[in-house]
Tab-separated table of C-alpha atoms in Angstrom:
chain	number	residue	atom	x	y	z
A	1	UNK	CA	57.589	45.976	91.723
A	2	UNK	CA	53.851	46.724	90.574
A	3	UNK	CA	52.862	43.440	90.422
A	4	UNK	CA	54.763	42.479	93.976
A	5	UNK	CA	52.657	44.857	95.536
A	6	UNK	CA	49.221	43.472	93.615
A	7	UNK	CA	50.034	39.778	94.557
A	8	UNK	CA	50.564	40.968	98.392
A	9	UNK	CA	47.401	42.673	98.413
A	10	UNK	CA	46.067	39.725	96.742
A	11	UNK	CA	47.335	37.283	99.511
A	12	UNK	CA	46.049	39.327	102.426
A	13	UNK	CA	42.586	40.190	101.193
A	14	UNK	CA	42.548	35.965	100.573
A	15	UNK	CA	43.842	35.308	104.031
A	16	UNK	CA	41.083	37.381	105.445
A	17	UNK	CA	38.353	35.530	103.867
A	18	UNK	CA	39.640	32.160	104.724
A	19	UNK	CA	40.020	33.195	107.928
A	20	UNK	CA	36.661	34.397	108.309
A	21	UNK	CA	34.859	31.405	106.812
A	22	UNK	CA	36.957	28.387	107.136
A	23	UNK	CA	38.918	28.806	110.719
A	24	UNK	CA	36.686	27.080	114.151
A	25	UNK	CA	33.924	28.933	115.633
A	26	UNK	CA	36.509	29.886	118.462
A	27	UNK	CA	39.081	31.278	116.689
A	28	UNK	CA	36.411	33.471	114.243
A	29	UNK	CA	35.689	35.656	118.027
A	30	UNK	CA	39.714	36.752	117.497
A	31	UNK	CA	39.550	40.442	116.913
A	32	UNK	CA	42.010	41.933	114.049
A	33	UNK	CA	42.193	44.256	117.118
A	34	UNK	CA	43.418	41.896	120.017
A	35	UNK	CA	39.890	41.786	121.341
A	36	UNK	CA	37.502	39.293	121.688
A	37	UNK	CA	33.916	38.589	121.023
A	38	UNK	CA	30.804	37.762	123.702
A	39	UNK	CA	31.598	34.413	123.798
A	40	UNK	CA	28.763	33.464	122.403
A	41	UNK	CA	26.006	34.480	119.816
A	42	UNK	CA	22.640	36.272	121.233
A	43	UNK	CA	19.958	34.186	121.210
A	44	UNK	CA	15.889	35.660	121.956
A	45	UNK	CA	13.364	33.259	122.859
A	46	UNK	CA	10.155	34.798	121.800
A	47	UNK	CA	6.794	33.456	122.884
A	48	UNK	CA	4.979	31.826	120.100
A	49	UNK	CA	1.844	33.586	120.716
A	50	UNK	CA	0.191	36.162	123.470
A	51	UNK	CA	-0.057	34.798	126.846
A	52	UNK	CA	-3.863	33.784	127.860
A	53	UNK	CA	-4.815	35.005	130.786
A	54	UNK	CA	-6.278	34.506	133.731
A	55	UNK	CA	-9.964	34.397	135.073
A	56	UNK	CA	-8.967	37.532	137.711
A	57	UNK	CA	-7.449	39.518	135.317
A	58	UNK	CA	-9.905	38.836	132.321
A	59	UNK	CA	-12.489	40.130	135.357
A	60	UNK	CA	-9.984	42.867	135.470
A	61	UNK	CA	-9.641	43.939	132.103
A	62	UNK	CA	-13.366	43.684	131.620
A	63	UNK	CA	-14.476	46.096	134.304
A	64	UNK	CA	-11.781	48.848	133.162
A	65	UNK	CA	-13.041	48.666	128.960
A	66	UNK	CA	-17.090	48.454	130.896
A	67	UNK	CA	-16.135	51.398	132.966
A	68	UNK	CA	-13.362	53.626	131.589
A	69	UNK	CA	-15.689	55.285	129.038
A	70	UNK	CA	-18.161	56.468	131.958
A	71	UNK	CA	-15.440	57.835	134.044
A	72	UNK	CA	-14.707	61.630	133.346
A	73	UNK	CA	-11.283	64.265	134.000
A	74	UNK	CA	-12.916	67.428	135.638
A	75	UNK	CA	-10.631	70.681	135.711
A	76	UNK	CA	-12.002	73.485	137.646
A	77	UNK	CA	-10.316	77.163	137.467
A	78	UNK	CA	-10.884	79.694	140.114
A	79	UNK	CA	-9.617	83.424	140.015
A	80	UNK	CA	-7.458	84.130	143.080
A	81	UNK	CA	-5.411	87.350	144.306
A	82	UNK	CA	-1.656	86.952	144.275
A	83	UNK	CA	-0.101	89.966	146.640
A	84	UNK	CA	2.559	90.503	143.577
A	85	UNK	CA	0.452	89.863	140.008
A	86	UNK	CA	-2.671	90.734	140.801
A	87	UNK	CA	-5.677	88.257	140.170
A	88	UNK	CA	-4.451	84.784	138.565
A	89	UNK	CA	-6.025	81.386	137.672
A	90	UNK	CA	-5.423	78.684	139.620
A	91	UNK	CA	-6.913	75.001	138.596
A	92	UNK	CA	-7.931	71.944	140.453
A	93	UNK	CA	-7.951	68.597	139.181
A	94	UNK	CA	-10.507	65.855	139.859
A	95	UNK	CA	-12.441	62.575	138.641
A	96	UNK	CA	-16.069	62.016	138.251
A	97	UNK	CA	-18.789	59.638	136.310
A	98	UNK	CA	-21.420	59.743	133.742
A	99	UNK	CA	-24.635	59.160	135.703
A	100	UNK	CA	-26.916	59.325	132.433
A	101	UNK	CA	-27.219	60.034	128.657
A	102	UNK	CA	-28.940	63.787	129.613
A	103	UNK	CA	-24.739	64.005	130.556
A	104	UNK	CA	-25.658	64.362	134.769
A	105	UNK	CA	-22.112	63.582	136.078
A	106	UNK	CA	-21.362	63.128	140.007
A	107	UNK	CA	-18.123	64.367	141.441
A	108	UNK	CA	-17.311	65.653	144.774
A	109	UNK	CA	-17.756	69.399	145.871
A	110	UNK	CA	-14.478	69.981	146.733
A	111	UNK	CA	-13.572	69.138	143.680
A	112	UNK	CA	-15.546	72.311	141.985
A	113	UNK	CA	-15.439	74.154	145.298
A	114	UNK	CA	-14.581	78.049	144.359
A	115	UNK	CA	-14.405	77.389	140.165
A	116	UNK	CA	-15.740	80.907	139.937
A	117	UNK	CA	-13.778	80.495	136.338
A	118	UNK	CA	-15.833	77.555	134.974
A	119	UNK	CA	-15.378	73.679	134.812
A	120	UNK	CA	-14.080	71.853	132.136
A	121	UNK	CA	-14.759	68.121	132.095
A	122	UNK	CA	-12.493	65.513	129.838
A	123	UNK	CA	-13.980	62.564	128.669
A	124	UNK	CA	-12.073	59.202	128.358
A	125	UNK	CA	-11.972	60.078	124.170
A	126	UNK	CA	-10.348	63.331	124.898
A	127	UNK	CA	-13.117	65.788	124.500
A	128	UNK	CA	-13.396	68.680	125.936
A	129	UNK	CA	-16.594	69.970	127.353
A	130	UNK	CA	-17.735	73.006	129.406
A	131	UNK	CA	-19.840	71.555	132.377
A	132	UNK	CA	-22.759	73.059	134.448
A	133	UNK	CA	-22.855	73.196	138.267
A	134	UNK	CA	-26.209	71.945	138.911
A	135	UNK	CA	-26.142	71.544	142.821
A	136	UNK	CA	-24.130	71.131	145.477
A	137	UNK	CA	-24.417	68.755	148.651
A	138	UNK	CA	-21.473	70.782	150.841
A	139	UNK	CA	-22.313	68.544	154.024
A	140	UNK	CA	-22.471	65.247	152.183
A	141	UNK	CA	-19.286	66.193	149.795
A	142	UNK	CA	-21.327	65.772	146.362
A	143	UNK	CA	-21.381	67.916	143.404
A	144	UNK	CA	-23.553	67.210	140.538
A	145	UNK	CA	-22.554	68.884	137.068
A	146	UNK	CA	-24.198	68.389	133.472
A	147	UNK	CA	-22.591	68.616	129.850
A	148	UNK	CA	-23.595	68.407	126.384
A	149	UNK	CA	-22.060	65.512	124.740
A	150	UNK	CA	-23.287	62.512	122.321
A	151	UNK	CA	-23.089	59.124	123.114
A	152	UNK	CA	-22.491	59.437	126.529
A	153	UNK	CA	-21.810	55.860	128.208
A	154	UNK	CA	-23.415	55.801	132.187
A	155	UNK	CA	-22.356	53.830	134.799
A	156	UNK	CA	-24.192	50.961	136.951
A	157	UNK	CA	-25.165	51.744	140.505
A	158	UNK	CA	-25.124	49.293	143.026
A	159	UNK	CA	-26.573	48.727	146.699
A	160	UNK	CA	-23.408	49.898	148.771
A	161	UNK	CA	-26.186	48.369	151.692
A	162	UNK	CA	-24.178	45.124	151.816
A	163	UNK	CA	-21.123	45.677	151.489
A	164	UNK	CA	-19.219	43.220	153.142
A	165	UNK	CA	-15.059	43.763	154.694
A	166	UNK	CA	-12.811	41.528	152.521
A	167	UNK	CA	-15.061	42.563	149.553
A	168	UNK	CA	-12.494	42.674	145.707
A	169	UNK	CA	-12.993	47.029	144.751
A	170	UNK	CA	-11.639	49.006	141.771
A	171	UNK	CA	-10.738	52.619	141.865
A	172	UNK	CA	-10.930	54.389	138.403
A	173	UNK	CA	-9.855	58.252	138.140
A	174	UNK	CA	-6.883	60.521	137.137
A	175	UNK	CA	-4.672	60.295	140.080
A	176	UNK	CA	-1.844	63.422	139.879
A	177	UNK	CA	-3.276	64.167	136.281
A	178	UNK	CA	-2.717	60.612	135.141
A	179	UNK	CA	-6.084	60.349	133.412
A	180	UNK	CA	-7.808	56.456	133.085
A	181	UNK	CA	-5.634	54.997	136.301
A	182	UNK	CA	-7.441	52.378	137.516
A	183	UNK	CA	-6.314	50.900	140.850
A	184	UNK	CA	-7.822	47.483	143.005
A	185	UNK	CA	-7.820	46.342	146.395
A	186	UNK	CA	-10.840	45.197	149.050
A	187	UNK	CA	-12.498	46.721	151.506
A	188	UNK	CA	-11.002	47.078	154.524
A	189	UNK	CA	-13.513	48.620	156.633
A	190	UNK	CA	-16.993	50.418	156.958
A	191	UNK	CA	-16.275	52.959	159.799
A	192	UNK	CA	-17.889	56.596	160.385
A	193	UNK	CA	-15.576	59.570	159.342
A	194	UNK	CA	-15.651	63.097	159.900
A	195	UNK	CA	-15.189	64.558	156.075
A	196	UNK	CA	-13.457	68.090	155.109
A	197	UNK	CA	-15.510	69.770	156.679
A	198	UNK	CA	-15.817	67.927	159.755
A	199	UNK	CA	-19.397	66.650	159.010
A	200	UNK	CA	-19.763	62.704	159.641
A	201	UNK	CA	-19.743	60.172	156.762
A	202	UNK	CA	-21.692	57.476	157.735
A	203	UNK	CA	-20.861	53.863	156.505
A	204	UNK	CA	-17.745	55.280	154.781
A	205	UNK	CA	-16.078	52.756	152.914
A	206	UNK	CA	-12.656	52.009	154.041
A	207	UNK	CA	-10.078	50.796	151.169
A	208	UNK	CA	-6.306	49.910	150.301
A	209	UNK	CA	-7.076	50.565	146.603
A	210	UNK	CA	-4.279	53.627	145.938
A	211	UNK	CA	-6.352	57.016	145.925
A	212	UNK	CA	-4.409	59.829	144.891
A	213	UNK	CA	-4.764	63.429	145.033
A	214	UNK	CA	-6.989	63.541	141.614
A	215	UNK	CA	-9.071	60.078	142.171
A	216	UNK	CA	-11.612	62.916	144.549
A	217	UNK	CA	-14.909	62.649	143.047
A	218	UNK	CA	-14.078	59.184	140.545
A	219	UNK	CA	-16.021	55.558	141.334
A	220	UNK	CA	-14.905	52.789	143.574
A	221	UNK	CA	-16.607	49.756	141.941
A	222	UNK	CA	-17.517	45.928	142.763
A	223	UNK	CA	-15.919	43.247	140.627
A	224	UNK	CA	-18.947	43.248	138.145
A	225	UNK	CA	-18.201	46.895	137.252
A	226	UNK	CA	-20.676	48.721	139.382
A	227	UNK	CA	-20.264	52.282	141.405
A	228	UNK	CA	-20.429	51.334	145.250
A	229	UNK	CA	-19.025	54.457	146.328
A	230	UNK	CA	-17.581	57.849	145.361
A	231	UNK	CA	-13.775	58.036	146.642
A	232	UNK	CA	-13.571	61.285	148.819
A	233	UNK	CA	-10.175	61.595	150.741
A	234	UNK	CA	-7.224	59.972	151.842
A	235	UNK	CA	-5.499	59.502	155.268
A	236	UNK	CA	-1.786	60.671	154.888
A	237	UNK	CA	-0.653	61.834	157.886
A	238	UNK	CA	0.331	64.605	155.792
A	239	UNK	CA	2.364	63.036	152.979
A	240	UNK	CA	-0.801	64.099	150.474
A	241	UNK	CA	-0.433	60.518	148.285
A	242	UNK	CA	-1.332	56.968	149.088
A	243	UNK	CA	-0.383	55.402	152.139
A	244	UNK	CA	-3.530	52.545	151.810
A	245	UNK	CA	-6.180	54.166	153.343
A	246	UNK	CA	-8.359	55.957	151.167
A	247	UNK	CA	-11.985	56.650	151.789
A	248	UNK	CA	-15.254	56.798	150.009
A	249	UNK	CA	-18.971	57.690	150.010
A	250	UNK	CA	-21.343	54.975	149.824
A	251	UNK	CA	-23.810	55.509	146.774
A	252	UNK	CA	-26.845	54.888	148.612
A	253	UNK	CA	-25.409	58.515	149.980
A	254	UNK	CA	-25.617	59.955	146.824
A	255	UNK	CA	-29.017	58.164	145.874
A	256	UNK	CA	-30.311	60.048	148.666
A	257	UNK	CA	-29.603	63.366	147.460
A	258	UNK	CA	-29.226	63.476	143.774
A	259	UNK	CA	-33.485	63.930	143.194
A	260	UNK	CA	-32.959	67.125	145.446
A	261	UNK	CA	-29.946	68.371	143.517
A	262	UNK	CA	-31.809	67.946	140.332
A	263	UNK	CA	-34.728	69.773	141.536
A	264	UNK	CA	-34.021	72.423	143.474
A	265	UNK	CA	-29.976	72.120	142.763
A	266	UNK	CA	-29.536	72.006	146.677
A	267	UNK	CA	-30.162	69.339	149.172
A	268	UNK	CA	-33.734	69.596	151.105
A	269	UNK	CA	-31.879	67.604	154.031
A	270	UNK	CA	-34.783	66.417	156.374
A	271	UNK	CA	-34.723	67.382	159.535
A	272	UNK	CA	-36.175	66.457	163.205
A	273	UNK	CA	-36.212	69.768	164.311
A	274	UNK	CA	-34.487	69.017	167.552
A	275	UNK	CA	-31.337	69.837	169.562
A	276	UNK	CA	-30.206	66.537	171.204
A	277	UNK	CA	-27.368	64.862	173.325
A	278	UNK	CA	-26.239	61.725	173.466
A	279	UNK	CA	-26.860	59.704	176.416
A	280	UNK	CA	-24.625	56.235	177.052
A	281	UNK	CA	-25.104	53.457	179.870
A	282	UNK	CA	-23.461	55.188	182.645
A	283	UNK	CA	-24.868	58.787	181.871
A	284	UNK	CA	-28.482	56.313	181.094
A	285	UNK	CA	-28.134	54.991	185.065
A	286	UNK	CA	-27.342	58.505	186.875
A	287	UNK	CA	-30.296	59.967	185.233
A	288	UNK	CA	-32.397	57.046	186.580
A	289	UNK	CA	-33.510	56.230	182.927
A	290	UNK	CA	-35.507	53.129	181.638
A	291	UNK	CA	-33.170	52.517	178.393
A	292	UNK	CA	-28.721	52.254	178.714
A	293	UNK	CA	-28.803	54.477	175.892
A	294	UNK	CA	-30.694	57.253	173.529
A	295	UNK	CA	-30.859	61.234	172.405
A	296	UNK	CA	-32.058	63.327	174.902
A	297	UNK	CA	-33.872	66.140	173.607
A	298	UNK	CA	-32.572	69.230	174.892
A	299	UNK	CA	-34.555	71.291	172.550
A	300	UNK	CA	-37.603	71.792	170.289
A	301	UNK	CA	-37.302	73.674	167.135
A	302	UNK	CA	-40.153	76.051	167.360
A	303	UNK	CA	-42.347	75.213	164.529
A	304	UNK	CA	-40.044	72.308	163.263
A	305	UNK	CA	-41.177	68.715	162.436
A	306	UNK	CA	-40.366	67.529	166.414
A	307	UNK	CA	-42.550	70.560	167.849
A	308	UNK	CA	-45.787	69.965	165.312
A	309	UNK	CA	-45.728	66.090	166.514
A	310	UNK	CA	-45.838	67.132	170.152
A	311	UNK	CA	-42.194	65.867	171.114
A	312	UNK	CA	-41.183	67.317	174.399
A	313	UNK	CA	-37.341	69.396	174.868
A	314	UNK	CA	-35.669	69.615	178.455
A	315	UNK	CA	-36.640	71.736	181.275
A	316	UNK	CA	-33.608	71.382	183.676
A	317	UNK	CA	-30.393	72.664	183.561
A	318	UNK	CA	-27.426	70.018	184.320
A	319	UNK	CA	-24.015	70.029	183.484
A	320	UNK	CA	-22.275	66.827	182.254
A	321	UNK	CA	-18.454	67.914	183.216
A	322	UNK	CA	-18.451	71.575	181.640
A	323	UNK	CA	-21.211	71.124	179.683
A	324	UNK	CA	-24.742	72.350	180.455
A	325	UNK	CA	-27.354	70.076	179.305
A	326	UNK	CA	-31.407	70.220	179.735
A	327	UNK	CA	-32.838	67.721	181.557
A	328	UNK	CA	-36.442	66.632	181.504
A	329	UNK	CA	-37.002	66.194	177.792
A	330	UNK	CA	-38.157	63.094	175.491
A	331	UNK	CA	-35.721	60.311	174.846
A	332	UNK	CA	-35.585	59.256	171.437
A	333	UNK	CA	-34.916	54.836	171.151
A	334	UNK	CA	-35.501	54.163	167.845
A	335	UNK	CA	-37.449	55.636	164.529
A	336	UNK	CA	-39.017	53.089	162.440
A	337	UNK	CA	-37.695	50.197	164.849
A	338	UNK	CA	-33.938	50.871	164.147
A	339	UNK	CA	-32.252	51.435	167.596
A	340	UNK	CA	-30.749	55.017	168.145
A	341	UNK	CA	-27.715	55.227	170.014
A	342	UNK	CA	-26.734	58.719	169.185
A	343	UNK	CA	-26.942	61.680	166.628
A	344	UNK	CA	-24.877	59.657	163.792
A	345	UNK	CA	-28.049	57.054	163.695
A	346	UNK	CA	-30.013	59.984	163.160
A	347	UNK	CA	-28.138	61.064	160.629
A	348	UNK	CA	-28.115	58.231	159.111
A	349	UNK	CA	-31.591	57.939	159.457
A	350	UNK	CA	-31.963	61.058	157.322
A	351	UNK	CA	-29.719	60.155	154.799
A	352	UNK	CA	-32.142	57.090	153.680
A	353	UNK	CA	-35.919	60.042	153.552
A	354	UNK	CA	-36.587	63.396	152.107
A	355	UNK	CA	-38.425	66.057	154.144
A	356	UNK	CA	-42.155	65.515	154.272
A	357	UNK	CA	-41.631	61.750	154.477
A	358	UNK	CA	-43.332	60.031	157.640
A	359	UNK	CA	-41.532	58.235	159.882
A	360	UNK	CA	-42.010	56.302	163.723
A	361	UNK	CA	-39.892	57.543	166.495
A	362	UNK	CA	-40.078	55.406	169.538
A	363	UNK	CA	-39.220	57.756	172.491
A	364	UNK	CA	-39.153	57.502	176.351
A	365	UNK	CA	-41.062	59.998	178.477
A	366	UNK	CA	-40.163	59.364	182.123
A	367	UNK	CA	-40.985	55.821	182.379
A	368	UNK	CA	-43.744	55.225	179.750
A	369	UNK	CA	-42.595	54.444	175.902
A	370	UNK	CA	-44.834	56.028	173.192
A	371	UNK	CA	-44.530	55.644	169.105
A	372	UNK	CA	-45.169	59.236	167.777
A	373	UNK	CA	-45.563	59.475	163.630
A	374	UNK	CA	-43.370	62.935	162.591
A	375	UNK	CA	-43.454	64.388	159.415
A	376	UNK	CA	-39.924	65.199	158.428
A	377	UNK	CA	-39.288	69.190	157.767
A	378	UNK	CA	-36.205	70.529	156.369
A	379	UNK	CA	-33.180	71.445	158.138
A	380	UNK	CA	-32.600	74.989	158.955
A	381	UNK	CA	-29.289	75.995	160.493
A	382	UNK	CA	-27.508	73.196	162.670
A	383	UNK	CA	-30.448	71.028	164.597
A	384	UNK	CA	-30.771	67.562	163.991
């Protein structure tokens, strides 16, 4: 009986081997269960080797390695009053860059606006460094800070004067906390823009490059790597992320003001020392002026740059719809040739000189044209 059931076991365990090693490919996929295989066996193809790539994405890869080691996390903490616990932290997130080795960093002052509880800044190897507010440019959206740190890497700053619509751009920051994102698209327009604080932007650079909340305050760079502009804000219609139009501040901006913010740590903002209104064609021809367009000035700034060069405010009282005006006073053209349409050239104007530089303003006074030289002064309160 013992050796019945030894030559049985025998049989089957010999069955199943024959079965698994002799029968057709087909009939192996027969499950002992009733089941059957895939069908077939799996089969990878693996590549041989890592893909080469392209000339646009070497150009890619090479401006995020140049780049991403300048680029910086900034963390600011304020202390604010919560109706149930009392006073509690609260911390905003933004990007920035490494303007030098001294460890001068540009961001934007919203971004450290209120940090009554310090400001942290990240660099791209995860250190942690206390930063310095050294100055703040409210009206022009700039903040620049200053840490201790070795090896620092800065970036490269480029002309944003010739910028060009169609132009390849590269976003770099730490959109919703996602530090090193770097983002591309082109320039899709140079437009005016009222910032945050409703003060004008000129030249803003327009792009479809994704700008998140978090990207405030990081570079937007040409294809060779090099800070045109600092990206500022985003138009969302509300949705606070992306919808490809994001916004930045040309770095000739910045240029302009970072000597006073290292300084004096505020801006010295030059100033004409003049309360003006826009004139246009059709305003230009019921006035009976010489020119289709200018500033009128409406106002001298007693003891201002405009009143010490013997520039001449209104004298008249007019109303354009609602709004009174003064008539009688100088016409500002152009300063230093460049035609002057309205306050924004003057403000643009500005944005290129420091006070006590000299400059040319070509004016009309009734019907004769004069070139006055003006000494810039510095802006006090809310004249031009």
């Amino acid at each position: 009986m013992k050796l019945r059931r030894l030559l049985l076991v025998v049989l089957l365990v010999g069955g199943f081997w024959y079965v698994t090693t002799h029968l057709p490919a087909g009939l192996k996929q027969v499950s002992l269960f009733g089941g059957r295989g895939s069908g077939s066996p799996l089969e990878l193809t693996e590549a041989h080797a890592a893909p080469e790539y392209d000339a646009e994405e070497q150009n890619n890869i090479a401006v995020y390695k140049r780049v991403l080691p300048s680029v910086v996390n900034i963390t600011s903490t304020s202390l604010v009053f919560n109706f149930f616990y009392g006073p509690v932290p609260q911390q905003g997130q933004g990007s920035g860059f490494i303007l030098d080795k001294a460890g001068h960093i540009l961001t934007n002052f919203h971004v450290v606006e209120g940090a009554n509880r310090g400001v942290e800044v990240q660099l791209s190897n995860k250190h942690r460094y206390s930063a310095k507010v050294v100055g703040t440019d409210k009206t022009h959206d700039l903040a620049l800070l200053q840490i201790d740190a070795p090896n620092l890497q800065p970036v490269t700053l480029a002309d944003s004067s010739q910028l060009s619509v169609g132009q390849k751009v590269f976003a770099i920051g730490n959109p919703f906390g996602l530090a090193g994102t770097m983002t591309r698209g082109i320039i899709s327009s140079i437009r005016q823009v009222r910032g945050a604080e409703g003060a004008p932007i000129e030249d803003a650079i327009q792009t479809d490059a994704a700008i998140n909340p978090g990207n405030s305050g990081g570079p937007l760079l040409n294809s060779h790597g090099e800070v045109i502009g600092i990206n500022t804000m985003i138009a969302s219609n509300g949705a606070e992320q992306s919808s490809g139009i994001g916004f930045a501040i040309p770095i000739n901006t910045a240029k302009a003001v970072l000597a006073d913010l290292t300084r004096y740590g505020q801006v010295r903002r030059p100033s004409l020392g003049i309360v003006s209104y826009p004139i246009g064609p059709d305003l230009a021809e019921q006035m009976g002026l010489n020119a289709d367009s200018g500033v009128l000035i409406q106002k001298v700034i007693p003891g201002g740059a405009a009143d010490r060069a013997g520039l001449r405010g209104g004298n008249e009282q007019a109303y354009v719809g609602n709004t009174p005006i003064m008539l009688g006073g100088d016409l500002i053209i152009a300063i230093d040739g460049q035609q002057i349409t309205d306050p924004q050239d003057i403000s643009a104007v500005m944005d290129r000189h420091q006070a006590g530089d000299t400059i040319t303003v070509t004016i009309l006074r009734g019907r004769r044209q004069m070139n006055i030289k003006l000494i810039l002064g510095e802006a006090r309160g809310v004249n031009t």
